[in-house]
mmCIF file with all atom_site columns, C-alpha atoms and ligand atoms in Angstrom:
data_model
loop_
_atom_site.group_PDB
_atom_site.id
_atom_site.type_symbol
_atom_site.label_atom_id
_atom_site.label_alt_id
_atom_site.label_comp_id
_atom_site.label_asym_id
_atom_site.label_entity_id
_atom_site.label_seq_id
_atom_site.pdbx_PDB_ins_code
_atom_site.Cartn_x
_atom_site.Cartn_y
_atom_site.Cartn_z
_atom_site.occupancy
_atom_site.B_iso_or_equiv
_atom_site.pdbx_formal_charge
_atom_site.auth_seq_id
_atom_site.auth_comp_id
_atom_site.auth_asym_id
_atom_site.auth_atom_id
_atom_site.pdbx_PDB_model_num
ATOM   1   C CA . UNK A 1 1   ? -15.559 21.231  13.031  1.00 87.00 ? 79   UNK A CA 1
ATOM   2   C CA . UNK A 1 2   ? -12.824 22.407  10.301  1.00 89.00 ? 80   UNK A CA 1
ATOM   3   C CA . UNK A 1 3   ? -11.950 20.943  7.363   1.00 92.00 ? 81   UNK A CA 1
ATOM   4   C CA . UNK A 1 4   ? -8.580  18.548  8.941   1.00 91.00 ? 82   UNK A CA 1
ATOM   5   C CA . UNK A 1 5   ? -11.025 17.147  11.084  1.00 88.00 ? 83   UNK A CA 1
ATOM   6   C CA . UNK A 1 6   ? -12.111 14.680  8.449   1.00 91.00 ? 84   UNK A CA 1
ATOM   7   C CA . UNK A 1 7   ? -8.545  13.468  9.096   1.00 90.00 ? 85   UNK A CA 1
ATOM   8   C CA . UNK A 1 8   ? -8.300  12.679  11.971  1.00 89.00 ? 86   UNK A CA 1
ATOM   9   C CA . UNK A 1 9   ? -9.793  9.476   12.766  1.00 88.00 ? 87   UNK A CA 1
ATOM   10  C CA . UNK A 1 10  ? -9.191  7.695   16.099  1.00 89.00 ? 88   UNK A CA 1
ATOM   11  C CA . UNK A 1 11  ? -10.655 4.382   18.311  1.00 90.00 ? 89   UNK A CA 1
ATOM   12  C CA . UNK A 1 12  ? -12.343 3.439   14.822  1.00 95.00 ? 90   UNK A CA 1
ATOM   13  C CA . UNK A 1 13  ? -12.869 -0.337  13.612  1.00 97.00 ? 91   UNK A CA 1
ATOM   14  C CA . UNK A 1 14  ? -11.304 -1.384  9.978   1.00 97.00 ? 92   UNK A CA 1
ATOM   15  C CA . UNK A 1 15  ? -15.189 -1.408  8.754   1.00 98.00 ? 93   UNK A CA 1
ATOM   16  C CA . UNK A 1 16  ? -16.029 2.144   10.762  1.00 98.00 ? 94   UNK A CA 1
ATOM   17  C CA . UNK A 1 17  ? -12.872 3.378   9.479   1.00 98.00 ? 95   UNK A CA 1
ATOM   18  C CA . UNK A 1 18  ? -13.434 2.441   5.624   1.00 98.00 ? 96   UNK A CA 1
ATOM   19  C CA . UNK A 1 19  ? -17.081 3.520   6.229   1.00 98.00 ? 97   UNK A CA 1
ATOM   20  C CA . UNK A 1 20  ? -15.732 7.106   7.384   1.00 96.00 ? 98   UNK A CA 1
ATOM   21  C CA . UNK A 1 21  ? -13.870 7.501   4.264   1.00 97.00 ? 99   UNK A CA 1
ATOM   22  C CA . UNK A 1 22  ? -17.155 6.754   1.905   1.00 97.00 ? 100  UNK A CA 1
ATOM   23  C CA . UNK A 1 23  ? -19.317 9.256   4.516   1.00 97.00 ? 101  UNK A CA 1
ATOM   24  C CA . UNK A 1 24  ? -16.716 12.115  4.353   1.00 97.00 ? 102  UNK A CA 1
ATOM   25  C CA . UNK A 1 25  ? -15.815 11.635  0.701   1.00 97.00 ? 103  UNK A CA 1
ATOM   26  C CA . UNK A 1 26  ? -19.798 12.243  0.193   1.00 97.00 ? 104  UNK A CA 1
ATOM   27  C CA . UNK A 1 27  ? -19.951 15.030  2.713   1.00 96.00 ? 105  UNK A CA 1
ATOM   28  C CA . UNK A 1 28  ? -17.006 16.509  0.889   1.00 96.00 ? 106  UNK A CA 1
ATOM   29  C CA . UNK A 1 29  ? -17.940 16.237  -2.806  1.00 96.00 ? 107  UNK A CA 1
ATOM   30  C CA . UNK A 1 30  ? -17.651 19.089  -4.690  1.00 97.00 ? 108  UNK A CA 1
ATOM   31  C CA . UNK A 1 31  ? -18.386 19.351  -8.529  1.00 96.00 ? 109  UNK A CA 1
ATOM   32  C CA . UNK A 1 32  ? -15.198 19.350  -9.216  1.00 97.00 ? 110  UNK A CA 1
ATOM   33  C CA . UNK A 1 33  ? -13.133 15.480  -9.380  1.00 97.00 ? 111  UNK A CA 1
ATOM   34  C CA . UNK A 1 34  ? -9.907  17.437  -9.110  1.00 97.00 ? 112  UNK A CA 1
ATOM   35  C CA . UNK A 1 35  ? -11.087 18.571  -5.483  1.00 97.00 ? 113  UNK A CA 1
ATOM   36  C CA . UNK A 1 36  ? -12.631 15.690  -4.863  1.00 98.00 ? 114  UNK A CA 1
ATOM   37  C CA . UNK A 1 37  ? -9.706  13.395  -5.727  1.00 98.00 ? 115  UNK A CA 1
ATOM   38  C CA . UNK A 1 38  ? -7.604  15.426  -3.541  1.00 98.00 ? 116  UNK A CA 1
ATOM   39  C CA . UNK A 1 39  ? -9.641  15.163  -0.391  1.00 97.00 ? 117  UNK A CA 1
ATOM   40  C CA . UNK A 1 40  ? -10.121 11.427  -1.063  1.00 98.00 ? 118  UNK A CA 1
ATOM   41  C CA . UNK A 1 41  ? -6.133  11.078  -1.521  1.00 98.00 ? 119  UNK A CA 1
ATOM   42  C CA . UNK A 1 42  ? -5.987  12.929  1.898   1.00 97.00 ? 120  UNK A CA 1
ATOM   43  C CA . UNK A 1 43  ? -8.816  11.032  3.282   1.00 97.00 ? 121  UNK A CA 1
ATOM   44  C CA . UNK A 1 44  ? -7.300  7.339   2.546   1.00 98.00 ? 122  UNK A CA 1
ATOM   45  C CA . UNK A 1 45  ? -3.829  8.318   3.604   1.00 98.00 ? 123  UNK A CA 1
ATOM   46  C CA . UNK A 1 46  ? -5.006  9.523   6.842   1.00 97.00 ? 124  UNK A CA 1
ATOM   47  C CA . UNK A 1 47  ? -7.563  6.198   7.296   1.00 97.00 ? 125  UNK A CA 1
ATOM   48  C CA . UNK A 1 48  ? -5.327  3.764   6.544   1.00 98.00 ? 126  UNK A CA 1
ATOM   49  C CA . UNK A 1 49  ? -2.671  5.464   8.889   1.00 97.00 ? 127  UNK A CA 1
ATOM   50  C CA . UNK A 1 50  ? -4.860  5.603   12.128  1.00 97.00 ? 128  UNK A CA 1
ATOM   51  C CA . UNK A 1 51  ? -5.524  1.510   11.363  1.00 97.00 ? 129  UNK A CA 1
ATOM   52  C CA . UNK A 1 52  ? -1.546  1.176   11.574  1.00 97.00 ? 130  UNK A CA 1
ATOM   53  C CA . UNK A 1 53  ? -1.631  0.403   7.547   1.00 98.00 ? 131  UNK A CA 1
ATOM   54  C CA . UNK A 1 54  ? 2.096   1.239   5.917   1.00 98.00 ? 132  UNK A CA 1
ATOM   55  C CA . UNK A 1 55  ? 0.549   3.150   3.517   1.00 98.00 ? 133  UNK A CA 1
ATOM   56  C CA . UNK A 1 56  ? 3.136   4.881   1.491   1.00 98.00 ? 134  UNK A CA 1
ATOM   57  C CA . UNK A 1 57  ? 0.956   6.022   -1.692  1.00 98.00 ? 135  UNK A CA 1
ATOM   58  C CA . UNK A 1 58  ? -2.849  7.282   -2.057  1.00 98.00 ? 136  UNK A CA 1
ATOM   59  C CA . UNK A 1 59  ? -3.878  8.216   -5.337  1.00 98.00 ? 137  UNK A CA 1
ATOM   60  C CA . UNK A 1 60  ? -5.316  8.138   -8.645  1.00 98.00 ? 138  UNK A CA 1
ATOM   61  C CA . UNK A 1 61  ? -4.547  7.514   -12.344 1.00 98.00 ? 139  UNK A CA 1
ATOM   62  C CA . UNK A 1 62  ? -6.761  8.755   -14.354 1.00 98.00 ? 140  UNK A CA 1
ATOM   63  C CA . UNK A 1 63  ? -7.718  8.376   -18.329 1.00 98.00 ? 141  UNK A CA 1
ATOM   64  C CA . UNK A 1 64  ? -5.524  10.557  -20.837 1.00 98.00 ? 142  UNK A CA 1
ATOM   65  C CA . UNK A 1 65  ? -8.420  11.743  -22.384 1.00 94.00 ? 143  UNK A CA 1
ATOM   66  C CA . UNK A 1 66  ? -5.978  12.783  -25.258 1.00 96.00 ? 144  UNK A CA 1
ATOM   67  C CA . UNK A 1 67  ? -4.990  9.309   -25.669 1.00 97.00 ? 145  UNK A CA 1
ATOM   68  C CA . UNK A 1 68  ? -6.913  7.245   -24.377 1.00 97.00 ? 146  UNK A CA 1
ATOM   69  C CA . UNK A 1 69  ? -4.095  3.934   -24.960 1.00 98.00 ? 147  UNK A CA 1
ATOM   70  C CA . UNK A 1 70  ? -2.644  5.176   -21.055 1.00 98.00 ? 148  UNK A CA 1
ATOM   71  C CA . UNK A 1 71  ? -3.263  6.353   -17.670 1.00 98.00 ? 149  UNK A CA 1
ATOM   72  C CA . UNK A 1 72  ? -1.714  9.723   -16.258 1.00 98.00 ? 150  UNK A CA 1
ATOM   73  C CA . UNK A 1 73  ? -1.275  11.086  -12.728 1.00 98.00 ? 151  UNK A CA 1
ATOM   74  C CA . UNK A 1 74  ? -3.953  12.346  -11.235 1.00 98.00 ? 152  UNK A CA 1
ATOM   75  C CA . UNK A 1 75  ? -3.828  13.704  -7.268  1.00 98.00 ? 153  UNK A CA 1
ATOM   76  C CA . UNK A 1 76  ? -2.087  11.660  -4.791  1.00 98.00 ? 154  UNK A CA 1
ATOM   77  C CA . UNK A 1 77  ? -0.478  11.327  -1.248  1.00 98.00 ? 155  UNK A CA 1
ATOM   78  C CA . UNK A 1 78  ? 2.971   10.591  -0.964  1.00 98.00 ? 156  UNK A CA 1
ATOM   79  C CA . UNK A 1 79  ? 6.035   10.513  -2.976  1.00 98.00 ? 157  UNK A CA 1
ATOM   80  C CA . UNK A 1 80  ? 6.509   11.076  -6.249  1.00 98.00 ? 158  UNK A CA 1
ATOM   81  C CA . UNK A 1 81  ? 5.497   8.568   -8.783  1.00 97.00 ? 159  UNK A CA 1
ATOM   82  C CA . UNK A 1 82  ? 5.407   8.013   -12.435 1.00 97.00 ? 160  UNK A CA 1
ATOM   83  C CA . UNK A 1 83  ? 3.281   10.025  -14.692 1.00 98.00 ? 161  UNK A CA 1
ATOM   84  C CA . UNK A 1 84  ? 2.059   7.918   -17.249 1.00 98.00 ? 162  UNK A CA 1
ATOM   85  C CA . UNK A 1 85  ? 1.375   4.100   -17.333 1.00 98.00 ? 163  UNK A CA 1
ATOM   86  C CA . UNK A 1 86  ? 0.106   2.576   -20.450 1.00 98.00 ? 164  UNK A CA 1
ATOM   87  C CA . UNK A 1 87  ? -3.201  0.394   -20.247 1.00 98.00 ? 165  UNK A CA 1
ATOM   88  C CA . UNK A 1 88  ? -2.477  -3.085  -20.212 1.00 97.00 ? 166  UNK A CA 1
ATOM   89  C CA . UNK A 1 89  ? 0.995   -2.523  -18.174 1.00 97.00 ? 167  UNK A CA 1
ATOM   90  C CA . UNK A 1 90  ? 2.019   -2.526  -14.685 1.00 97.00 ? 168  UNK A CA 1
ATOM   91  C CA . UNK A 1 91  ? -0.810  -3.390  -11.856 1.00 98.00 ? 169  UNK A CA 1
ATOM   92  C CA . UNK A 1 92  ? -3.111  0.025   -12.955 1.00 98.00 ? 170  UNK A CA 1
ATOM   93  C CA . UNK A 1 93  ? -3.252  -0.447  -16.409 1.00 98.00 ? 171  UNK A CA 1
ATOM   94  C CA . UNK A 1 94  ? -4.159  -4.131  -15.880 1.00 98.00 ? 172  UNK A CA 1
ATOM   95  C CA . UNK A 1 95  ? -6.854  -2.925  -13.534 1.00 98.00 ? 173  UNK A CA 1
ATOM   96  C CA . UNK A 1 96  ? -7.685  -0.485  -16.161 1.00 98.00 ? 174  UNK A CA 1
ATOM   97  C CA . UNK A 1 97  ? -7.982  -2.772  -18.892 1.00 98.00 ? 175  UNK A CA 1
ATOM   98  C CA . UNK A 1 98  ? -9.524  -5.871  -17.399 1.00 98.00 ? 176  UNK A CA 1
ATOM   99  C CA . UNK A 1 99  ? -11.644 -3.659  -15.456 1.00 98.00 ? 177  UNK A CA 1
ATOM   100 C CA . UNK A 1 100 ? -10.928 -5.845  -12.248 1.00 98.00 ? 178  UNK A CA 1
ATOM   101 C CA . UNK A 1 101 ? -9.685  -4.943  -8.993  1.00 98.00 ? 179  UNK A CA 1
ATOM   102 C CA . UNK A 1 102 ? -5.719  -6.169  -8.339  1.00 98.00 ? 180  UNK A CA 1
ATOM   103 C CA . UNK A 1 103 ? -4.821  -7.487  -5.347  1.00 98.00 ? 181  UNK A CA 1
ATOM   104 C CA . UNK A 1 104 ? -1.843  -7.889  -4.744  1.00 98.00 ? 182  UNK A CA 1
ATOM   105 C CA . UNK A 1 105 ? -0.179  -9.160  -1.542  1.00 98.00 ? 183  UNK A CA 1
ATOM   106 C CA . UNK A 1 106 ? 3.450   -9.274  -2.660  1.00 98.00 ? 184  UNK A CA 1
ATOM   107 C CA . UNK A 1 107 ? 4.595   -6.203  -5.931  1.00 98.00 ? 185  UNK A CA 1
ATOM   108 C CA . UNK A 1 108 ? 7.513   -8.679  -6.528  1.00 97.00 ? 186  UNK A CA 1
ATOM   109 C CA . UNK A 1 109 ? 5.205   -12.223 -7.555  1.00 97.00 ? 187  UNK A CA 1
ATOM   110 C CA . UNK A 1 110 ? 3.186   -9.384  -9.720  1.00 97.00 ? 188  UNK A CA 1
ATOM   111 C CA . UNK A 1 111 ? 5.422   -9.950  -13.197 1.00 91.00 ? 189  UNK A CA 1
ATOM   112 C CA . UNK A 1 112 ? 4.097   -6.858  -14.640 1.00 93.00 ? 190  UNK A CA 1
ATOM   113 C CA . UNK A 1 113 ? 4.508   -4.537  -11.057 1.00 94.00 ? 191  UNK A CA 1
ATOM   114 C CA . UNK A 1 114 ? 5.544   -0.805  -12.310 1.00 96.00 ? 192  UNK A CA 1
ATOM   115 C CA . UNK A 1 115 ? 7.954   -0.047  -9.140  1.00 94.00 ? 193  UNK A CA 1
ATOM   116 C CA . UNK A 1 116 ? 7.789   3.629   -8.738  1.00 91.00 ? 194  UNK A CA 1
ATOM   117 C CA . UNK A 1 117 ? 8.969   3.333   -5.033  1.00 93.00 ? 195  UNK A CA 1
ATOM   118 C CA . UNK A 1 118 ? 11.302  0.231   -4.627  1.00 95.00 ? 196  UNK A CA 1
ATOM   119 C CA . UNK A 1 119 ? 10.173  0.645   -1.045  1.00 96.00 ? 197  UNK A CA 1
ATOM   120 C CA . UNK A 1 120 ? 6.684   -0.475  -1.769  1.00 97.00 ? 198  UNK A CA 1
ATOM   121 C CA . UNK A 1 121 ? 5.967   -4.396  -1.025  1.00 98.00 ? 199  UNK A CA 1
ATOM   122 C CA . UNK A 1 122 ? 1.765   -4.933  -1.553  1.00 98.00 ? 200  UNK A CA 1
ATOM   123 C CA . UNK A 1 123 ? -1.087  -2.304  -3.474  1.00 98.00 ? 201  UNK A CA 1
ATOM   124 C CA . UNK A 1 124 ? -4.179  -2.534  -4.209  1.00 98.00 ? 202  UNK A CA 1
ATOM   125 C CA . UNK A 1 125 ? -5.639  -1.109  -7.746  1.00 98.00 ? 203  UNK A CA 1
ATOM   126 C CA . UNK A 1 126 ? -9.438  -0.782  -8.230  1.00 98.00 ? 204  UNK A CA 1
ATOM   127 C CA . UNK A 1 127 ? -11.006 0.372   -11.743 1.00 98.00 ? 205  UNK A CA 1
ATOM   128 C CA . UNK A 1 128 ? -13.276 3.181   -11.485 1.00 98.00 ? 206  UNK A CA 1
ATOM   129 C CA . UNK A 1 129 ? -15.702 2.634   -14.355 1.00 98.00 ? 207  UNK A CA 1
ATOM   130 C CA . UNK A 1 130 ? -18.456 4.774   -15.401 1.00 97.00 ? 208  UNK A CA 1
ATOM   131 C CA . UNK A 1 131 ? -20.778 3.944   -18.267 1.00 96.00 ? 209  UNK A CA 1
ATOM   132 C CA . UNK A 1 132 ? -19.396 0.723   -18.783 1.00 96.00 ? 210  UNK A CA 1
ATOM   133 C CA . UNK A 1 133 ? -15.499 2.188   -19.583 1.00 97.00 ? 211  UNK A CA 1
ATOM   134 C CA . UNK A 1 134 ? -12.646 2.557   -17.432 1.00 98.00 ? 212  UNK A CA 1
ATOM   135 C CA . UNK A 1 135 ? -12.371 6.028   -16.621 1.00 98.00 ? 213  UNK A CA 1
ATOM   136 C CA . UNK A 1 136 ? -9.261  5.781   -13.727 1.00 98.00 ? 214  UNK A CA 1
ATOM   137 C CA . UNK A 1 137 ? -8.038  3.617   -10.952 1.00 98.00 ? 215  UNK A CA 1
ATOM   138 C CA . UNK A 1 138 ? -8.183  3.873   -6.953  1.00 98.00 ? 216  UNK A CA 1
ATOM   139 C CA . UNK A 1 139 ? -3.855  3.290   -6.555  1.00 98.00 ? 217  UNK A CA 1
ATOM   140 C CA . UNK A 1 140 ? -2.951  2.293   -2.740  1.00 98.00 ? 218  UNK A CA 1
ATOM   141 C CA . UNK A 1 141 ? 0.530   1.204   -2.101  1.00 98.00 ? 219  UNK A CA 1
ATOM   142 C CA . UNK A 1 142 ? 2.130   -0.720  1.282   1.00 98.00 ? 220  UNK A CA 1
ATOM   143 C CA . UNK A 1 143 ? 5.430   -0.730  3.008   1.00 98.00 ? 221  UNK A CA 1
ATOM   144 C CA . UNK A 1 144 ? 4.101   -4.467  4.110   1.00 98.00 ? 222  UNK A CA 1
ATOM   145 C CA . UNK A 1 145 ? 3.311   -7.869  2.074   1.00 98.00 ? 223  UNK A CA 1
ATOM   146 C CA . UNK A 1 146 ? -0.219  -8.154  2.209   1.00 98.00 ? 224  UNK A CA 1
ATOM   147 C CA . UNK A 1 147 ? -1.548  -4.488  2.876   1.00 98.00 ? 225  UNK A CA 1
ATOM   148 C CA . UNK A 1 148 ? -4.780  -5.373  1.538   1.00 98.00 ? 226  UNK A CA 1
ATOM   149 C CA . UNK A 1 149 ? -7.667  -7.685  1.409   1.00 98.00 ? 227  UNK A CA 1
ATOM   150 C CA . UNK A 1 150 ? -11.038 -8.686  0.467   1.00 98.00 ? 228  UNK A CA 1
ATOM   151 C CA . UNK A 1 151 ? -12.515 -5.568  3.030   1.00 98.00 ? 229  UNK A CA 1
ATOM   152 C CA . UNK A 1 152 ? -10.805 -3.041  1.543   1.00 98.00 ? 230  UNK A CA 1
ATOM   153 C CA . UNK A 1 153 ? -11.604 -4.392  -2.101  1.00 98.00 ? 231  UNK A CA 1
ATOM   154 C CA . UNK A 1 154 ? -15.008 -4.308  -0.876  1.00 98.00 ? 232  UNK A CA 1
ATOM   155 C CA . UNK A 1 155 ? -15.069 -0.711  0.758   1.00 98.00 ? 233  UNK A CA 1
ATOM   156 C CA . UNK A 1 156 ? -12.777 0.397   -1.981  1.00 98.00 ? 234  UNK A CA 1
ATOM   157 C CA . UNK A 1 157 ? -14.924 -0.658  -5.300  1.00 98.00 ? 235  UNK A CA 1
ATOM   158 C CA . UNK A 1 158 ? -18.199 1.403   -2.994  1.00 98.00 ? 236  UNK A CA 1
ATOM   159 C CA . UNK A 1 159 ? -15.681 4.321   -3.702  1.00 98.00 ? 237  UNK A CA 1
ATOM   160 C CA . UNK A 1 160 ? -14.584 4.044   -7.046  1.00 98.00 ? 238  UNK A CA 1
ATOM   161 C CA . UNK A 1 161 ? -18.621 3.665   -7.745  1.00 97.00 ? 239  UNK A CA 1
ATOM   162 C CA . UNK A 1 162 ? -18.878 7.322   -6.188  1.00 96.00 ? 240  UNK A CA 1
ATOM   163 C CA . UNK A 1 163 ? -15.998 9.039   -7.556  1.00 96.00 ? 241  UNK A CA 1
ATOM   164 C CA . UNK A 1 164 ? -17.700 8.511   -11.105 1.00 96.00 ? 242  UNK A CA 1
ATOM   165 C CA . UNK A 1 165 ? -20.435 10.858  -10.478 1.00 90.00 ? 243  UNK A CA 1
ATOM   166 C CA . UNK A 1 166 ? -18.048 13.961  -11.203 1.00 90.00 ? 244  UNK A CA 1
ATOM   167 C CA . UNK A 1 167 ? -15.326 12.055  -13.662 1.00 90.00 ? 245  UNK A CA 1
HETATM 168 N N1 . SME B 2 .   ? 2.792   0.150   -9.081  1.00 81.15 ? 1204 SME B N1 1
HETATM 169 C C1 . SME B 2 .   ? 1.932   0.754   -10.065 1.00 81.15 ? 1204 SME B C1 1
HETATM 170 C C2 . SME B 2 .   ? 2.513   2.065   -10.545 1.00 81.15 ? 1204 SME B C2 1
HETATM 171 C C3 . SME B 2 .   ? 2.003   3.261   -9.823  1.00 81.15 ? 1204 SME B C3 1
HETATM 172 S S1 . SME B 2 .   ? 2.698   3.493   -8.330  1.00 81.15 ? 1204 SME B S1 1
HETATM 173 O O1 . SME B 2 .   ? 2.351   2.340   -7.464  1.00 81.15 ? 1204 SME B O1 1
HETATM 174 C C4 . SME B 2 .   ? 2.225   4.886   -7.587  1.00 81.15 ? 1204 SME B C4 1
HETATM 175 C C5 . SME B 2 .   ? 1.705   -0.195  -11.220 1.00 81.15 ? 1204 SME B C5 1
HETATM 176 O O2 . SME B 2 .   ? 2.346   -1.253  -11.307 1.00 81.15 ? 1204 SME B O2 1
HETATM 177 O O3 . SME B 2 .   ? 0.878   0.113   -12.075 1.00 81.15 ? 1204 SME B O3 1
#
Protein backbone atom coordinates (compact mmCIF):
# COMPACT_ATOMS: atom_id res chain seq x y z
CA UNK A 1 0.00 0.00 0.00
CA UNK A 2 1.42 3.69 -0.84
CA UNK A 3 0.47 6.70 0.43
CA UNK A 4 -2.50 7.69 -2.69
CA UNK A 5 -4.04 4.66 -1.71
CA UNK A 6 -5.84 6.36 1.14
CA UNK A 7 -7.49 8.09 -1.83
CA UNK A 8 -8.84 6.03 -3.52
CA UNK A 9 -11.98 4.83 -2.17
CA UNK A 10 -14.42 2.71 -4.22
CA UNK A 11 -17.94 0.40 -3.69
CA UNK A 12 -18.03 2.27 -0.16
CA UNK A 13 -21.43 3.29 1.68
CA UNK A 14 -21.89 7.22 2.72
CA UNK A 15 -21.31 5.88 6.52
CA UNK A 16 -18.15 3.42 5.35
CA UNK A 17 -17.00 6.21 3.34
CA UNK A 18 -17.11 9.03 6.18
CA UNK A 19 -15.82 6.26 8.52
CA UNK A 20 -12.68 5.80 6.10
CA UNK A 21 -11.86 9.35 6.33
CA UNK A 22 -11.82 9.34 10.44
CA UNK A 23 -9.67 5.72 10.18
CA UNK A 24 -7.10 7.12 7.65
CA UNK A 25 -6.95 10.61 9.12
CA UNK A 26 -5.87 8.58 12.47
CA UNK A 27 -3.63 6.20 10.61
CA UNK A 28 -2.11 9.27 9.03
CA UNK A 29 -1.57 11.68 11.94
CA UNK A 30 1.55 13.06 12.24
CA UNK A 31 2.62 15.65 14.98
CA UNK A 32 2.45 18.10 12.84
CA UNK A 33 -1.50 19.85 12.03
CA UNK A 34 0.05 21.37 8.93
CA UNK A 35 0.57 17.67 7.57
CA UNK A 36 -2.22 16.54 9.00
CA UNK A 37 -4.57 19.20 7.61
CA UNK A 38 -3.21 18.52 4.29
CA UNK A 39 -3.89 14.82 4.16
CA UNK A 40 -7.36 15.44 5.64
CA UNK A 41 -7.99 18.22 2.80
CA UNK A 42 -6.86 15.40 0.37
CA UNK A 43 -8.71 12.80 2.19
CA UNK A 44 -12.32 14.66 2.11
CA UNK A 45 -11.90 15.79 -1.44
CA UNK A 46 -11.24 12.39 -2.60
CA UNK A 47 -14.33 10.84 -0.18
CA UNK A 48 -16.78 13.01 -1.06
CA UNK A 49 -15.83 12.56 -4.85
CA UNK A 50 -16.11 8.67 -4.99
CA UNK A 51 -19.89 9.28 -3.23
CA UNK A 52 -20.64 11.53 -6.46
CA UNK A 53 -20.61 14.76 -3.93
CA UNK A 54 -19.83 18.20 -6.12
CA UNK A 55 -17.35 18.99 -3.88
CA UNK A 56 -15.52 21.98 -5.11
CA UNK A 57 -13.58 23.10 -1.77
CA UNK A 58 -11.91 20.99 1.22
CA UNK A 59 -10.26 22.89 3.74
CA UNK A 60 -9.56 24.67 6.80
CA UNK A 61 -9.52 28.13 8.43
CA UNK A 62 -7.71 28.29 11.11
CA UNK A 63 -7.21 30.92 14.22
CA UNK A 64 -4.81 34.01 13.50
CA UNK A 65 -3.07 33.39 16.46
CA UNK A 66 -1.73 37.03 15.97
CA UNK A 67 -5.14 38.29 16.08
CA UNK A 68 -7.22 36.32 17.27
CA UNK A 69 -10.61 38.80 16.00
CA UNK A 70 -10.30 36.44 12.37
CA UNK A 71 -9.74 33.26 10.69
CA UNK A 72 -6.88 32.72 8.00
CA UNK A 73 -6.28 30.04 5.36
CA UNK A 74 -5.08 27.13 6.39
CA UNK A 75 -4.53 23.91 3.76
CA UNK A 76 -7.18 23.18 1.34
CA UNK A 77 -8.35 21.36 -1.91
CA UNK A 78 -9.45 23.27 -4.67
CA UNK A 79 -9.43 26.70 -5.94
CA UNK A 80 -8.29 29.54 -4.55
CA UNK A 81 -10.15 31.20 -1.81
CA UNK A 82 -9.97 34.10 0.46
CA UNK A 83 -7.37 34.43 3.06
CA UNK A 84 -8.81 35.94 5.91
CA UNK A 85 -12.46 35.98 7.24
CA UNK A 86 -13.22 37.86 10.33
CA UNK A 87 -15.07 35.94 13.27
CA UNK A 88 -18.54 36.69 13.34
CA UNK A 89 -18.72 37.08 9.30
CA UNK A 90 -19.50 34.92 6.48
CA UNK A 91 -20.62 31.06 7.28
CA UNK A 92 -16.85 30.22 9.08
CA UNK A 93 -16.63 32.93 11.27
CA UNK A 94 -20.24 32.34 12.39
CA UNK A 95 -19.26 28.74 12.96
CA UNK A 96 -16.29 30.09 14.66
CA UNK A 97 -17.96 32.31 16.90
CA UNK A 98 -21.13 30.51 17.87
CA UNK A 99 -19.14 27.48 18.02
CA UNK A 100 -21.97 25.57 16.03
CA UNK A 101 -21.84 23.64 13.00
CA UNK A 102 -23.54 25.61 9.70
CA UNK A 103 -25.50 23.90 7.52
CA UNK A 104 -26.29 25.23 4.89
CA UNK A 105 -28.32 23.81 1.97
CA UNK A 106 -28.56 26.88 -0.26
CA UNK A 107 -25.04 29.86 0.12
CA UNK A 108 -27.62 32.32 -1.39
CA UNK A 109 -30.66 32.11 1.72
CA UNK A 110 -27.27 32.35 4.02
CA UNK A 111 -27.36 36.51 4.35
CA UNK A 112 -23.94 36.55 5.64
CA UNK A 113 -22.41 33.72 2.81
CA UNK A 114 -18.62 34.96 1.98
CA UNK A 115 -18.73 33.81 -1.90
CA UNK A 116 -15.20 33.02 -2.71
CA UNK A 117 -16.32 30.81 -5.72
CA UNK A 118 -19.65 32.19 -7.21
CA UNK A 119 -19.84 28.62 -8.45
CA UNK A 120 -20.46 27.22 -5.04
CA UNK A 121 -24.36 26.59 -4.14
CA UNK A 122 -24.38 24.56 -0.39
CA UNK A 123 -21.16 24.12 2.48
CA UNK A 124 -20.95 22.88 5.41
CA UNK A 125 -18.73 24.68 8.32
CA UNK A 126 -17.95 22.76 11.56
CA UNK A 127 -15.99 24.51 14.60
CA UNK A 128 -13.08 22.67 15.72
CA UNK A 129 -12.82 23.55 19.41
CA UNK A 130 -10.27 22.53 21.79
CA UNK A 131 -10.30 23.50 25.44
CA UNK A 132 -13.47 25.06 25.26
CA UNK A 133 -12.26 27.88 22.33
CA UNK A 134 -12.59 27.84 18.75
CA UNK A 135 -9.39 27.01 17.40
CA UNK A 136 -10.49 26.59 13.31
CA UNK A 137 -13.26 25.33 11.16
CA UNK A 138 -13.77 22.03 8.94
CA UNK A 139 -14.84 24.36 5.37
CA UNK A 140 -16.64 21.96 2.66
CA UNK A 141 -18.16 23.65 -0.27
CA UNK A 142 -20.85 22.10 -3.12
CA UNK A 143 -21.51 22.70 -6.73
CA UNK A 144 -25.25 21.40 -5.59
CA UNK A 145 -28.09 22.89 -3.13
CA UNK A 146 -28.06 20.70 -0.35
CA UNK A 147 -24.48 19.01 -0.38
CA UNK A 148 -24.78 18.23 3.14
CA UNK A 149 -26.73 16.84 5.95
CA UNK A 150 -27.20 15.67 9.37
CA UNK A 151 -24.51 12.44 8.47
CA UNK A 152 -21.92 14.39 7.48
CA UNK A 153 -22.46 16.95 10.47
CA UNK A 154 -22.28 13.93 12.46
CA UNK A 155 -19.08 12.24 10.88
CA UNK A 156 -17.69 15.68 10.41
CA UNK A 157 -17.87 17.14 14.23
CA UNK A 158 -15.99 13.15 15.11
CA UNK A 159 -13.25 14.92 12.95
CA UNK A 160 -12.97 18.27 14.05
CA UNK A 161 -12.82 16.45 17.74
CA UNK A 162 -9.53 14.69 16.35
CA UNK A 163 -7.86 17.33 14.51
CA UNK A 164 -7.52 19.19 18.00
CA UNK A 165 -5.09 16.82 19.37
CA UNK A 166 -2.15 18.52 17.28
CA UNK A 167 -3.80 22.29 16.89
N1 LIG B 1 -18.05 30.66 2.14
C1 LIG B 1 -17.19 30.86 3.27
C2 LIG B 1 -15.87 31.46 2.83
C3 LIG B 1 -14.79 30.47 2.59
S1 LIG B 1 -14.92 29.67 1.14
O1 LIG B 1 -16.18 28.89 1.14
C4 LIG B 1 -13.66 28.66 0.82
C5 LIG B 1 -17.87 31.74 4.29
O2 LIG B 1 -18.94 32.30 4.04
O3 LIG B 1 -17.32 31.90 5.38
Amino acid sequence: MVHADYSNITGLTKDETLQHIIDSYTALETSNYVSNLSNLSSLLWYAYHSLNVKVNWSGFYLLNTKNENELVLGPFQGKVACQVIKIGSGVCGTAAETKKTQLVPDVEKYPTHIACDSETKSEIVVPIIKDGKCVGVIDLDCLELNGFDEVDQKYLEKLAELITKTL
